[in-house]
XYZ file of C-alpha atoms in Angstrom:
736
model
C -13.866 1.570 4.595
C -14.309 0.154 1.328
C -16.104 -2.944 0.408
C -13.857 -4.684 -2.036
C -11.465 -6.376 0.226
C -8.891 -4.412 -1.459
C -11.428 -1.905 -2.325
C -13.041 -2.974 0.759
C -9.512 -2.944 1.734
C -8.870 0.259 0.012
C -11.957 1.826 1.380
C -11.313 0.622 4.810
C -7.820 0.629 3.988
C -3.601 -0.044 3.839
C -2.394 -0.007 4.506
C -1.044 1.527 2.851
C -1.211 4.936 0.893
C -1.668 2.167 3.171
C -0.430 1.716 4.112
C 1.520 2.873 9.204
C 4.983 2.632 7.930
C 3.004 0.733 3.448
C 0.090 0.617 1.312
C 0.756 -0.247 -1.153
C 4.943 3.244 0.363
C 2.126 2.323 -1.659
C 1.992 -1.321 -1.217
C 5.474 -1.089 -1.506
C 7.265 -0.980 -4.697
C 10.641 -1.398 -3.528
C 12.189 0.641 -6.142
C 9.864 3.558 -5.691
C 6.543 4.310 -7.170
C 6.853 4.835 -10.859
C 3.657 6.267 -12.102
C 3.028 7.968 -15.421
C 1.797 11.512 -15.181
C -1.161 10.612 -17.329
C -3.444 9.708 -14.467
C -2.889 10.091 -10.740
C -6.299 9.068 -9.501
C -6.072 6.255 -6.997
C -9.557 6.175 -5.590
C -12.621 6.575 -7.718
C -14.858 4.245 -5.892
C -13.188 3.380 -2.650
C -9.556 3.772 -2.076
C -7.757 6.070 0.307
C -4.109 6.309 1.175
C -4.799 6.036 4.833
C -7.631 3.893 5.888
C -8.039 0.535 7.254
C -7.488 -2.487 5.222
C -9.677 -5.517 5.335
C -9.361 -8.636 3.360
C -6.087 -8.695 1.705
C -4.394 -6.707 4.388
C -6.030 -5.586 7.522
C -4.606 -2.395 8.711
C -4.874 1.289 8.244
C -4.127 2.667 4.860
C -1.838 5.219 6.163
C -0.032 2.218 7.164
C 0.775 1.391 3.902
C 3.260 -0.224 5.744
C 4.747 2.977 6.485
C 6.383 4.096 9.625
C 5.736 7.050 11.701
C 6.193 10.672 11.100
C 8.434 12.690 13.336
C 7.679 15.706 15.457
C 10.265 17.617 17.456
C 9.170 17.123 21.025
C 10.619 19.345 23.679
C 9.957 21.187 26.855
C 10.806 24.819 27.246
C 13.566 24.169 29.777
C 15.421 22.016 27.269
C 15.452 24.649 24.559
C 19.264 24.939 24.462
C 19.902 21.242 23.969
C 17.206 21.062 21.323
C 18.838 23.921 19.441
C 22.144 22.076 19.549
C 20.564 18.887 18.239
C 18.830 20.838 15.483
C 22.169 22.308 14.421
C 23.711 18.841 14.390
C 20.773 17.551 12.345
C 21.175 20.355 9.792
C 24.912 19.721 9.552
C 24.366 16.005 8.999
C 21.673 16.706 6.419
C 23.909 19.105 4.518
C 26.852 16.686 4.683
C 24.788 13.793 3.333
C 23.370 15.899 0.518
C 26.849 17.047 -0.513
C 28.115 13.459 -0.371
C 25.250 12.235 -2.558
C 25.710 15.040 -5.082
C 29.354 14.021 -5.450
C 28.536 10.310 -5.838
C 25.612 10.827 -8.220
C 27.839 12.667 -10.708
C 29.677 9.402 -11.358
C 26.343 7.777 -12.246
C 25.451 10.378 -14.856
C 25.963 8.331 -18.039
C 24.450 5.137 -16.609
C 21.507 7.096 -15.167
C 20.761 8.551 -18.599
C 20.678 5.098 -20.227
C 18.522 3.576 -17.471
C 16.066 6.474 -17.638
C 15.736 6.125 -21.404
C 15.146 2.389 -21.062
C 12.434 2.773 -18.392
C 10.663 5.498 -20.366
C 10.785 3.269 -23.442
C 9.158 0.410 -21.503
C 6.591 2.770 -20.023
C 5.599 4.033 -23.463
C 5.412 0.489 -24.790
C 3.450 -1.180 -22.013
C 1.586 1.227 -19.752
C 1.402 4.780 -21.036
C -1.370 3.891 -23.511
C -3.601 2.431 -20.803
C -6.848 4.329 -20.427
C -7.772 6.113 -17.228
C -10.543 4.302 -15.354
C -13.989 5.086 -16.806
C -16.678 5.183 -14.148
C -20.293 4.893 -15.215
C -22.702 6.714 -12.907
C -26.308 6.934 -14.058
C -26.309 7.999 -17.684
C -22.841 9.542 -17.547
C -19.245 8.350 -17.611
C -16.574 10.102 -15.515
C -12.793 9.887 -15.783
C -9.650 11.773 -14.818
C -6.500 12.598 -16.761
C -3.652 15.014 -16.068
C -5.461 16.857 -13.292
C -8.748 17.196 -15.214
C -12.033 15.464 -14.401
C -14.148 14.822 -17.485
C -17.750 13.782 -18.031
C -19.382 12.306 -21.127
C -22.702 10.686 -21.945
C -22.620 6.911 -21.604
C -24.128 6.451 -25.074
C -21.906 9.045 -26.759
C -19.578 7.366 -29.253
C -18.307 10.636 -30.754
C -15.878 11.471 -27.972
C -17.738 14.545 -26.718
C -16.626 15.400 -23.178
C -16.921 18.325 -20.845
C -14.509 19.429 -18.160
C -15.913 19.408 -14.636
C -12.755 20.170 -12.723
C -9.189 21.279 -13.375
C -6.593 21.458 -10.609
C -4.706 24.231 -12.356
C -7.638 26.309 -13.603
C -9.284 26.232 -10.187
C -6.170 27.390 -8.369
C -4.808 24.046 -7.120
C -1.678 23.923 -9.241
C 0.794 21.282 -8.080
C -1.862 19.137 -6.405
C -3.052 15.813 -7.726
C -6.438 14.157 -7.519
C -6.688 11.411 -4.946
C -10.343 10.514 -4.611
C -13.677 11.419 -6.213
C -17.279 11.117 -5.044
C -20.309 12.225 -7.062
C -23.582 13.078 -5.330
C -26.535 10.758 -6.122
C -28.250 13.403 -8.289
C -24.897 14.313 -9.927
C -25.182 17.979 -8.925
C -22.076 17.974 -6.735
C -18.565 16.650 -7.174
C -16.359 16.054 -4.108
C -12.655 15.741 -4.914
C -9.697 15.237 -2.584
C -6.450 16.920 -3.583
C -2.982 16.549 -2.120
C 0.555 17.509 -2.925
C 3.446 15.085 -3.184
C 5.129 16.640 -0.144
C 2.324 16.096 2.336
C -0.095 13.388 3.389
C -2.843 15.859 4.240
C -5.524 16.265 1.594
C -8.200 18.901 1.035
C -11.727 18.068 -0.108
C -13.012 20.425 -2.806
C -16.792 20.535 -3.307
C -17.766 21.663 -6.806
C -21.289 22.411 -7.950
C -21.651 20.917 -11.403
C -23.300 23.124 -14.002
C -22.628 24.839 -17.292
C -19.864 26.632 -15.415
C -18.699 24.469 -12.449
C -18.337 26.489 -9.229
C -16.245 25.630 -6.170
C -18.669 25.724 -3.240
C -16.318 24.829 -0.413
C -12.801 23.633 0.393
C -12.480 21.484 3.519
C -8.866 21.035 4.729
C -7.337 17.901 6.264
C -9.903 15.402 4.991
C -9.168 11.695 4.643
C -12.361 9.925 3.513
C -15.771 11.256 2.495
C -19.105 10.005 1.129
C -22.432 11.507 0.070
C -25.344 10.367 2.242
C -27.896 12.200 0.091
C -27.878 14.699 -2.758
C -26.719 17.496 -0.463
C -25.386 15.873 2.739
C -21.719 14.887 2.908
C -19.977 12.944 5.678
C -16.205 13.130 6.046
C -13.345 12.265 8.405
C -10.693 14.758 9.438
C -7.015 13.866 9.559
C -4.456 15.311 11.949
C -0.936 14.006 12.581
C -1.683 10.894 10.512
C -4.708 10.111 12.679
C -8.403 10.062 11.777
C -10.690 10.036 14.788
C -13.511 12.510 14.032
C -16.468 12.198 11.646
C -18.333 15.326 10.501
C -21.517 15.935 8.553
C -21.899 19.009 6.356
C -24.919 20.121 4.334
C -25.241 22.002 1.050
C -28.865 23.015 1.501
C -30.124 26.586 1.845
C -29.192 26.432 5.523
C -25.621 25.172 5.428
C -24.079 23.809 8.594
C -21.462 21.337 9.795
C -21.527 19.235 12.935
C -19.424 16.595 14.659
C -21.098 13.172 14.421
C -18.599 10.722 15.915
C -15.318 10.807 17.863
C -13.018 7.843 18.454
C -11.410 8.001 21.909
C -8.887 5.153 21.530
C -5.609 6.304 19.946
C -5.032 2.825 18.503
C -8.048 3.168 16.189
C -8.357 4.885 12.819
C -11.736 6.000 11.445
C -13.011 6.193 7.895
C -16.296 6.370 5.967
C -17.703 3.962 3.391
C -20.959 3.912 1.413
C -22.565 0.533 0.746
C -22.916 -0.421 -2.906
C -26.706 0.000 -2.885
C -26.319 3.420 -1.207
C -28.572 2.368 1.673
C -26.037 3.023 4.445
C -22.904 4.929 5.225
C -20.630 3.012 7.550
C -18.351 4.617 10.114
C -15.478 2.160 10.423
C -13.181 2.349 13.419
C -10.258 -0.057 13.122
C -7.083 -0.878 14.952
C -4.599 -3.417 13.578
C -6.565 -6.262 15.171
C -10.055 -5.028 16.077
C -13.015 -3.359 14.335
C -16.218 -1.531 15.159
C -18.829 -0.327 12.650
C -21.671 2.212 12.992
C -24.460 2.650 10.430
C -25.941 5.868 9.083
C -29.207 5.343 7.205
C -28.956 7.367 3.987
C -32.751 7.748 4.016
C -32.444 9.527 7.370
C -28.985 11.148 7.321
C -29.613 13.361 10.366
C -30.334 10.485 12.736
C -27.635 9.277 15.112
C -25.374 6.411 13.949
C -26.418 2.914 15.025
C -23.854 0.401 16.311
C -23.576 -2.905 14.429
C -21.470 -4.807 16.971
C -19.386 -3.450 19.849
C -15.666 -3.952 19.339
C -14.374 -7.304 20.541
C -10.625 -7.652 20.955
C -9.117 -9.584 18.067
C -12.255 -9.537 15.889
C -12.106 -7.634 12.608
C -15.255 -7.006 10.602
C -16.524 -4.891 7.693
C -20.054 -4.674 6.347
C -22.016 -4.375 3.100
C -25.785 -4.344 2.578
C -28.187 -6.261 0.349
C -31.943 -6.854 0.635
C -32.203 -5.651 4.226
C -29.333 -7.897 5.319
C -25.828 -6.947 6.321
C -23.112 -9.025 4.705
C -20.211 -9.115 7.116
C -16.634 -9.908 6.212
C -15.060 -10.948 9.510
C -12.366 -12.894 11.332
C -14.908 -13.925 13.995
C -14.895 -17.628 14.904
C -12.425 -20.413 14.257
C -10.224 -20.482 12.366
C -9.457 -16.775 12.774
C -9.411 -16.121 9.028
C -11.861 -14.130 6.928
C -15.370 -15.484 6.407
C -18.474 -14.003 4.850
C -21.455 -13.920 7.220
C -24.810 -12.183 7.211
C -27.382 -10.782 9.653
C -30.655 -8.921 9.426
C -30.453 -5.134 9.693
C -32.896 -5.458 12.594
C -30.579 -7.821 14.549
C -26.948 -6.998 13.830
C -25.309 -8.389 16.975
C -22.609 -11.031 16.654
C -24.909 -13.707 18.117
C -27.079 -13.339 14.968
C -24.298 -13.686 12.402
C -24.842 -16.624 10.033
C -22.069 -18.173 7.965
C -22.344 -17.681 4.190
C -18.865 -18.725 3.067
C -15.633 -19.784 4.810
C -12.208 -19.851 3.163
C -10.253 -23.041 2.771
C -7.100 -23.476 4.840
C -4.089 -21.399 3.744
C -6.258 -19.397 1.353
C -5.866 -15.643 1.287
C -8.818 -13.336 0.584
C -7.353 -10.529 -1.486
C -10.458 -8.605 -2.372
C -14.221 -8.811 -2.497
C -16.897 -6.974 -4.474
C -20.644 -7.057 -3.809
C -23.278 -6.821 -6.541
C -27.071 -7.037 -6.407
C -27.302 -10.807 -6.850
C -23.663 -11.879 -6.671
C -20.553 -11.564 -4.591
C -17.115 -11.958 -6.156
C -14.108 -13.025 -4.080
C -10.532 -12.795 -5.315
C -8.491 -15.483 -3.593
C -4.902 -16.671 -3.523
C -3.783 -20.200 -2.719
C -0.408 -21.839 -3.296
C 0.702 -18.765 -5.253
C -2.191 -18.921 -7.735
C -5.112 -16.504 -8.037
C -8.732 -17.628 -8.088
C -12.104 -16.009 -8.693
C -14.992 -17.329 -6.583
C -18.471 -16.173 -7.619
C -21.251 -16.572 -5.049
C -24.748 -16.441 -6.565
C -27.232 -15.395 -3.869
C -30.333 -16.436 -5.826
C -29.238 -19.958 -6.814
C -27.031 -20.398 -3.720
C -24.234 -21.685 -5.941
C -20.478 -21.023 -5.944
C -18.317 -21.061 -9.047
C -14.518 -21.147 -8.732
C -12.262 -20.086 -11.623
C -8.476 -20.295 -11.610
C -6.938 -17.198 -13.155
C -3.900 -17.345 -15.503
C -0.869 -18.792 -13.716
C 1.389 -15.881 -14.700
C -0.777 -13.460 -12.690
C 0.535 -12.413 -9.278
C -1.672 -9.420 -8.514
C -4.942 -7.896 -9.577
C -6.621 -4.517 -9.523
C -10.396 -4.404 -9.248
C -12.013 -1.652 -11.292
C -14.714 0.491 -9.764
C -18.355 -0.553 -10.104
C -20.405 2.263 -8.538
C -23.689 0.665 -9.588
C -24.425 -2.570 -7.750
C -26.746 -3.633 -10.584
C -23.786 -4.067 -12.965
C -23.914 -7.339 -14.898
C -20.153 -7.516 -15.395
C -17.180 -7.306 -13.050
C -14.035 -5.777 -14.557
C -10.517 -6.189 -13.205
C -6.877 -6.218 -14.309
C -4.266 -8.918 -13.789
C -0.568 -8.213 -13.597
C 2.788 -9.333 -12.188
C 6.056 -7.480 -11.557
C 7.104 -8.277 -15.140
C 3.709 -8.551 -16.893
C 1.886 -5.304 -17.803
C -1.777 -5.058 -16.719
C -4.255 -7.034 -18.804
C -7.989 -6.365 -18.514
C -10.496 -9.129 -17.812
C -14.259 -9.233 -17.323
C -16.526 -11.732 -15.627
C -20.084 -11.769 -16.952
C -22.801 -12.808 -14.512
C -25.209 -13.445 -17.396
C -22.837 -15.691 -19.336
C -21.058 -17.133 -16.295
C -17.705 -16.841 -17.994
C -14.392 -14.982 -17.916
C -13.370 -12.882 -20.899
C -10.043 -11.202 -21.623
C -10.585 -7.693 -22.952
C -8.668 -6.286 -25.940
C -5.800 -8.744 -25.573
C -3.996 -7.324 -28.612
C -3.485 -3.913 -27.012
C -0.819 -5.000 -24.535
C 2.212 -6.937 -25.812
C 2.609 -10.287 -24.084
C 5.870 -10.921 -22.209
C 7.114 -14.230 -23.585
C 10.718 -14.431 -22.391
C 10.165 -14.533 -18.625
C 9.911 -17.718 -16.591
C 8.072 -17.813 -13.246
C 9.001 -20.345 -10.551
C 7.251 -20.840 -7.210
C 9.335 -22.352 -4.391
C 8.934 -23.241 -0.727
C 11.782 -22.630 1.724
C 11.893 -24.489 5.043
C 12.341 -21.996 7.881
C 14.036 -22.624 11.225
C 10.829 -24.015 12.771
C 10.054 -26.166 9.692
C 7.416 -23.729 8.370
C 7.317 -23.611 4.558
C 7.753 -20.084 3.219
C 6.662 -19.219 -0.367
C 9.058 -17.590 -2.830
C 8.157 -16.288 -6.295
C 11.080 -16.165 -8.741
C 11.282 -14.506 -12.162
C 14.135 -14.836 -14.654
C 14.825 -14.542 -18.363
C 14.083 -17.837 -20.147
C 17.189 -17.325 -22.290
C 19.523 -16.933 -19.318
C 22.179 -19.573 -18.866
C 24.395 -20.212 -15.854
C 21.882 -18.710 -13.443
C 24.387 -19.090 -10.599
C 26.413 -16.317 -12.216
C 23.474 -13.944 -12.712
C 22.694 -11.060 -10.347
C 19.771 -11.634 -7.962
C 17.468 -9.021 -6.421
C 15.604 -10.313 -3.338
C 12.447 -8.512 -2.164
C 11.041 -8.629 1.371
C 8.449 -6.842 3.499
C 6.851 -8.918 6.264
C 4.752 -6.521 8.361
C 1.180 -5.343 9.029
C -0.315 -8.292 7.162
C 0.496 -6.515 3.882
C 1.531 -8.520 0.837
C 4.632 -7.722 -1.153
C 3.766 -5.471 -4.071
C 3.531 -7.799 -7.088
C 2.161 -5.245 -9.553
C 3.906 -4.393 -12.810
C 6.914 -2.103 -12.665
C 8.854 -1.068 -15.741
C 12.158 -1.270 -13.878
C 11.516 -4.915 -12.954
C 11.004 -5.869 -16.577
C 14.163 -3.960 -17.472
C 16.153 -6.041 -14.993
C 14.713 -9.287 -16.383
C 15.615 -8.257 -19.923
C 19.160 -7.550 -18.773
C 19.648 -10.919 -17.120
C 18.711 -10.330 -13.482
C 16.809 -12.806 -11.327
C 14.000 -11.373 -9.186
C 12.889 -13.200 -6.029
C 9.936 -12.226 -3.816
C 10.086 -13.761 -0.320
C 6.606 -13.980 1.245
C 7.753 -14.172 4.848
C 5.624 -14.247 7.987
C 4.390 -10.879 9.163
C 2.997 -10.203 5.692
C -0.463 -11.269 4.608
C 0.194 -13.673 1.732
C -1.188 -16.721 3.558
C -3.943 -14.997 5.507
C -4.429 -13.454 8.934
C -2.571 -16.233 10.746
C 0.504 -15.624 8.577
C 0.557 -12.033 9.792
C -0.019 -12.952 13.426
C 2.840 -15.462 13.290
C 5.230 -12.673 12.320
C 4.315 -9.748 14.567
C 5.117 -8.680 18.140
C 6.938 -11.555 19.926
C 7.084 -13.501 16.633
C 9.060 -10.930 14.613
C 12.194 -13.085 14.560
C 10.264 -15.713 12.605
C 10.196 -13.307 9.659
C 13.981 -12.963 9.913
C 14.420 -16.743 9.983
C 12.091 -17.017 6.973
C 14.126 -14.505 4.980
C 17.399 -16.269 5.736
C 15.916 -19.625 4.694
C 14.641 -18.115 1.430
C 17.996 -16.606 0.429
C 19.880 -19.780 1.330
C 17.472 -21.932 -0.717
C 17.805 -19.643 -3.728
C 21.590 -19.950 -3.638
C 21.387 -23.720 -3.036
C 19.169 -24.160 -6.108
C 21.593 -22.204 -8.271
C 19.842 -18.853 -8.383
C 22.918 -16.596 -8.212
C 25.343 -16.543 -5.258
C 26.091 -14.151 -2.385
C 28.540 -11.949 -4.288
C 25.880 -11.213 -6.928
C 22.920 -10.880 -4.535
C 21.179 -7.655 -3.495
C 18.347 -7.301 -0.978
C 15.707 -4.609 -1.319
C 12.945 -3.402 0.990
C 10.837 -0.347 1.689
C 9.411 1.209 4.820
C 8.723 -1.432 7.501
C 10.426 -3.998 5.271
C 13.632 -2.274 6.368
C 13.315 -4.020 9.737
C 13.906 -7.527 8.362
C 16.355 -6.325 5.697
C 18.397 -4.392 8.261
C 18.222 -7.293 10.716
C 19.627 -9.870 8.280
C 22.273 -7.363 7.249
C 23.455 -7.517 10.883
C 22.991 -11.243 11.508
C 24.058 -12.752 8.156
C 25.846 -10.095 6.093
C 27.725 -12.760 4.119
C 24.500 -13.720 2.295
C 24.282 -10.482 0.284
C 26.530 -8.057 -1.549
C 24.298 -4.994 -1.432
C 21.139 -3.713 0.238
C 18.873 -1.011 -1.161
C 16.244 0.534 1.113
C 13.483 3.063 0.501
C 12.362 5.164 3.488
C 13.311 2.276 5.792
C 12.133 1.761 9.362
C 15.430 0.823 11.003
C 15.109 2.062 14.600
C 12.153 0.160 16.033
C 13.025 0.442 19.711
C 13.633 4.191 19.938
C 10.566 4.935 17.827
C 8.217 2.729 19.847
C 9.546 4.241 23.088
C 8.455 7.725 21.946
C 4.703 7.671 22.410
C 4.381 11.335 21.418
C 5.016 10.297 17.800
C 1.693 10.072 15.938
C 1.691 6.330 15.161
C 3.600 4.770 18.059
C 0.584 3.878 20.205
C -1.524 2.376 17.428
C 1.423 0.316 16.191
C 1.932 -1.409 19.518
C -0.299 -4.173 18.156
C 2.342 -4.806 15.482
C 5.612 -4.314 17.378
C 4.639 -4.524 21.046
C 4.866 -1.985 23.873
C 8.457 -1.764 25.148
C 7.540 0.873 27.741
C 5.097 -1.401 29.549
C 6.774 -4.766 28.956
C 10.454 -5.339 29.702
C 10.422 -8.668 27.836
C 9.088 -6.836 24.808
C 11.865 -4.263 25.088
C 14.528 -6.977 25.189
C 12.907 -8.816 22.286
C 12.804 -5.723 20.053
C 16.380 -4.894 21.001
C 17.357 -8.381 19.879
C 16.423 -7.703 16.228
C 16.234 -3.895 15.846
C 18.584 -2.973 12.944
C 19.981 0.145 14.623
C 20.732 -1.524 17.963
C 22.527 -4.525 16.465
C 25.082 -2.791 14.259
C 28.569 -4.057 15.077
C 32.065 -3.953 13.532
C 32.000 -6.594 10.789
C 32.104 -6.935 7.031
C 28.832 -5.401 5.808
C 27.357 -5.342 2.302
C 27.119 -1.985 0.573
C 23.982 -0.074 1.525
C 22.014 2.457 -0.512
C 19.170 4.273 1.244
C 16.614 6.707 -0.127
C 14.893 8.920 2.448
C 12.509 11.854 2.248
C 13.035 15.164 3.948
C 9.266 15.598 4.343
C 8.516 12.033 5.445
C 5.875 12.087 8.200
C 6.112 8.358 8.916
C 9.772 7.399 9.099
C 11.788 9.942 11.102
C 14.697 11.157 9.008
C 16.689 11.650 12.216
C 16.557 7.904 12.852
C 17.844 7.122 9.353
C 20.681 9.619 9.768
C 21.687 7.968 13.069
C 21.540 4.541 11.451
C 23.784 5.604 8.551
C 26.327 7.246 10.860
C 26.510 4.199 13.132
C 26.771 1.804 10.179
C 29.603 3.798 8.619
C 31.492 3.836 11.903
C 31.096 0.056 12.256
C 32.497 -0.568 8.776
C 35.452 1.751 9.435
C 36.143 0.090 12.790
C 36.103 -3.319 11.127
C 38.413 -2.116 8.366
C 40.923 -0.636 10.817
C 40.967 -3.863 12.875
C 41.570 -6.199 9.953
C 43.736 -3.803 7.986
C 44.449 -6.234 5.177
C 45.185 -4.874 1.740
C 42.407 -5.506 -0.754
C 39.702 -5.943 1.890
C 36.117 -5.367 0.771
C 35.093 -1.837 1.767
C 31.331 -1.325 1.499
C 29.734 1.900 0.356
C 27.123 3.371 2.713
C 25.153 5.880 0.629
C 22.196 8.033 1.668
C 20.120 9.928 -0.893
C 17.797 12.408 0.830
C 14.993 13.570 -1.453
C 13.974 17.167 -0.852
C 10.609 16.558 -2.526
C 8.235 13.641 -2.378
C 6.933 11.902 0.717
C 6.564 8.439 2.175
C 3.541 7.671 0.027
C 3.778 9.934 -3.025
C 6.343 11.221 -5.454
C 6.018 12.808 -8.862
C 6.756 10.766 -11.959
C 10.017 12.623 -12.482
C 11.180 12.233 -8.878
C 10.255 8.547 -8.872
C 12.090 8.002 -12.139
C 15.238 9.691 -10.833
C 15.024 7.678 -7.625
C 14.702 4.367 -9.475
C 17.620 5.264 -11.738
C 19.855 5.999 -8.757
C 18.859 2.756 -7.108
C 19.585 0.716 -10.221
C 22.926 2.396 -10.747
C 23.849 1.132 -7.285
C 22.676 -2.390 -8.122
C 24.672 -2.435 -11.345
C 27.775 -1.147 -9.602
C 27.726 -3.794 -6.882
C 26.024 -6.892 -8.295
C 26.226 -7.018 -12.035
C 27.861 -5.810 -15.181
C 24.693 -5.306 -17.212
C 24.632 -3.730 -20.631
C 21.795 -1.285 -21.165
C 22.623 -0.508 -24.734
């Protein structure tokens, strides 16, 4: 896993393209993942799409908050019935596609204007942003448009050379996911994947005057160089990573299996400590961790166990001066703490406390340097930077700008770096680059003039009182020039699963809505990770209904305070967020006018009953095990969106799904849509009054793209369709 809690999270991590069912649908942009085609690279230093997340969100990347993939499971004797169901599935798929094609034609003019507006905002705020520059030794590496470039660190003339090209090397259509450079910079390991699949291939290139592809390893999730010519990697199959291999690039090349995880609930990945002393094999379930060490000085020796897995204890390790620094939930309270132990005595009984978080403080990310450790924290909706100095044993705490809701830590491959770089952002504020200097002990904003400052947006932080008196945070954005907010359209965001935070990063479409008078509200309900590990625990398994109560309290408070009203309110969610969104659509449909869902998980019970699906067993720690526990089955059935559809007046529903989605079964979404349509028709026929509200139930099935990745063009089209639906049902917004 990776060491920065997010990086550490990303390296270990989720969640989500962590994300089971999110990471951050990529950490979950609820409108889809708009990403410019300038730079696709997500993981230079430590950041997979399927790993296990520590600090900010403990869970496997593939989680991402995503839900399971679907396999057709059958026995030979049932071949006839399976054929019939396949025919029905194809007929339903064709019918839905024809229906969407007909509906989308009416959106043509509005879609064109929305697309132009989003592209304008992208060009203004984000397209100019540089790709991450990674300094490694005397060279700087970066990626753009499928090319990996290298330049001398002291070269100010712009001279670069191409090390890798996806197209020129025969990988057209793939994008770069992760990069690792060997210590002597002779080899480049690159993971490539297409937008229609979650499986990636690792391409090993020998760097020279003419770079040569040495080997292509299929189905690889994470990988790290132990030495100049020894690479460790994990293999991925059916969204699972349970095997670790070592392969050599010496004169006598060979590959061997190093580690196998036997427990289907656990996901394995590889991380290299910042000082390159150890590789760590990290085996993580949603609630429990186990780490093994590989000494990079002796890469052929067997891995050494740090601490045997203990149920409910999560831990991740870094190394400094012959000590392990351990980020763990061990001890009370069961929130993250930084501890340390000698490499010679790594057992839990030898762990010594270095730093404990204050109550209701969330550790978002952590980065280790030679003499310092930086923690990114969140408390009461504000972001903080805590700098631990190991030499002076001092701690400095700095509050970051109040407009910031999210941050992205830049990669620092060299642990001797004297500066820590990161970006701050919010859904409506483009990324702004900051640097903390260890020498100067101060925070500096970098090149502030490059990114226009958003001046017309007001941010409000609220607390809603849930059914059990728990206070639930809400973050609200609206145009400062808006008057009569009770008449403005409101878009409510929710997730609430896997301990993953709502995605609060900048999105062009969010800023567009603000400029056009919308109110945006982010409800940080239990089940997510915004208030720490306890916040997640209080909203999973037999506590799932608490997240539903939280969401209802948030929407009711917003309306009570004059932020819009039900007839102008839309609810949006992605992946596992579809559980709470679909549940409130059943229990309190009068609170919203429309619901927009992206690859939603809406059939919890049936999915968790099918243990042959790749993620069902490992996700029992999130949803429970209905096969072994009758109370659990009844509890899930009590809130499962699919099982609680009934004839009543529903809001309009717009759903985007992916034909190639390996996490959320398309068959389940099709069943949900059919049952929901029938319920609305039954209700309409029973009431039969002229002028009754008839909701639209629309399903857009994307032939390309997947749960975690879509191309820029596909994402743009998807966002346009979604916003056409919002405009049609909740607001008359001019986009001229």
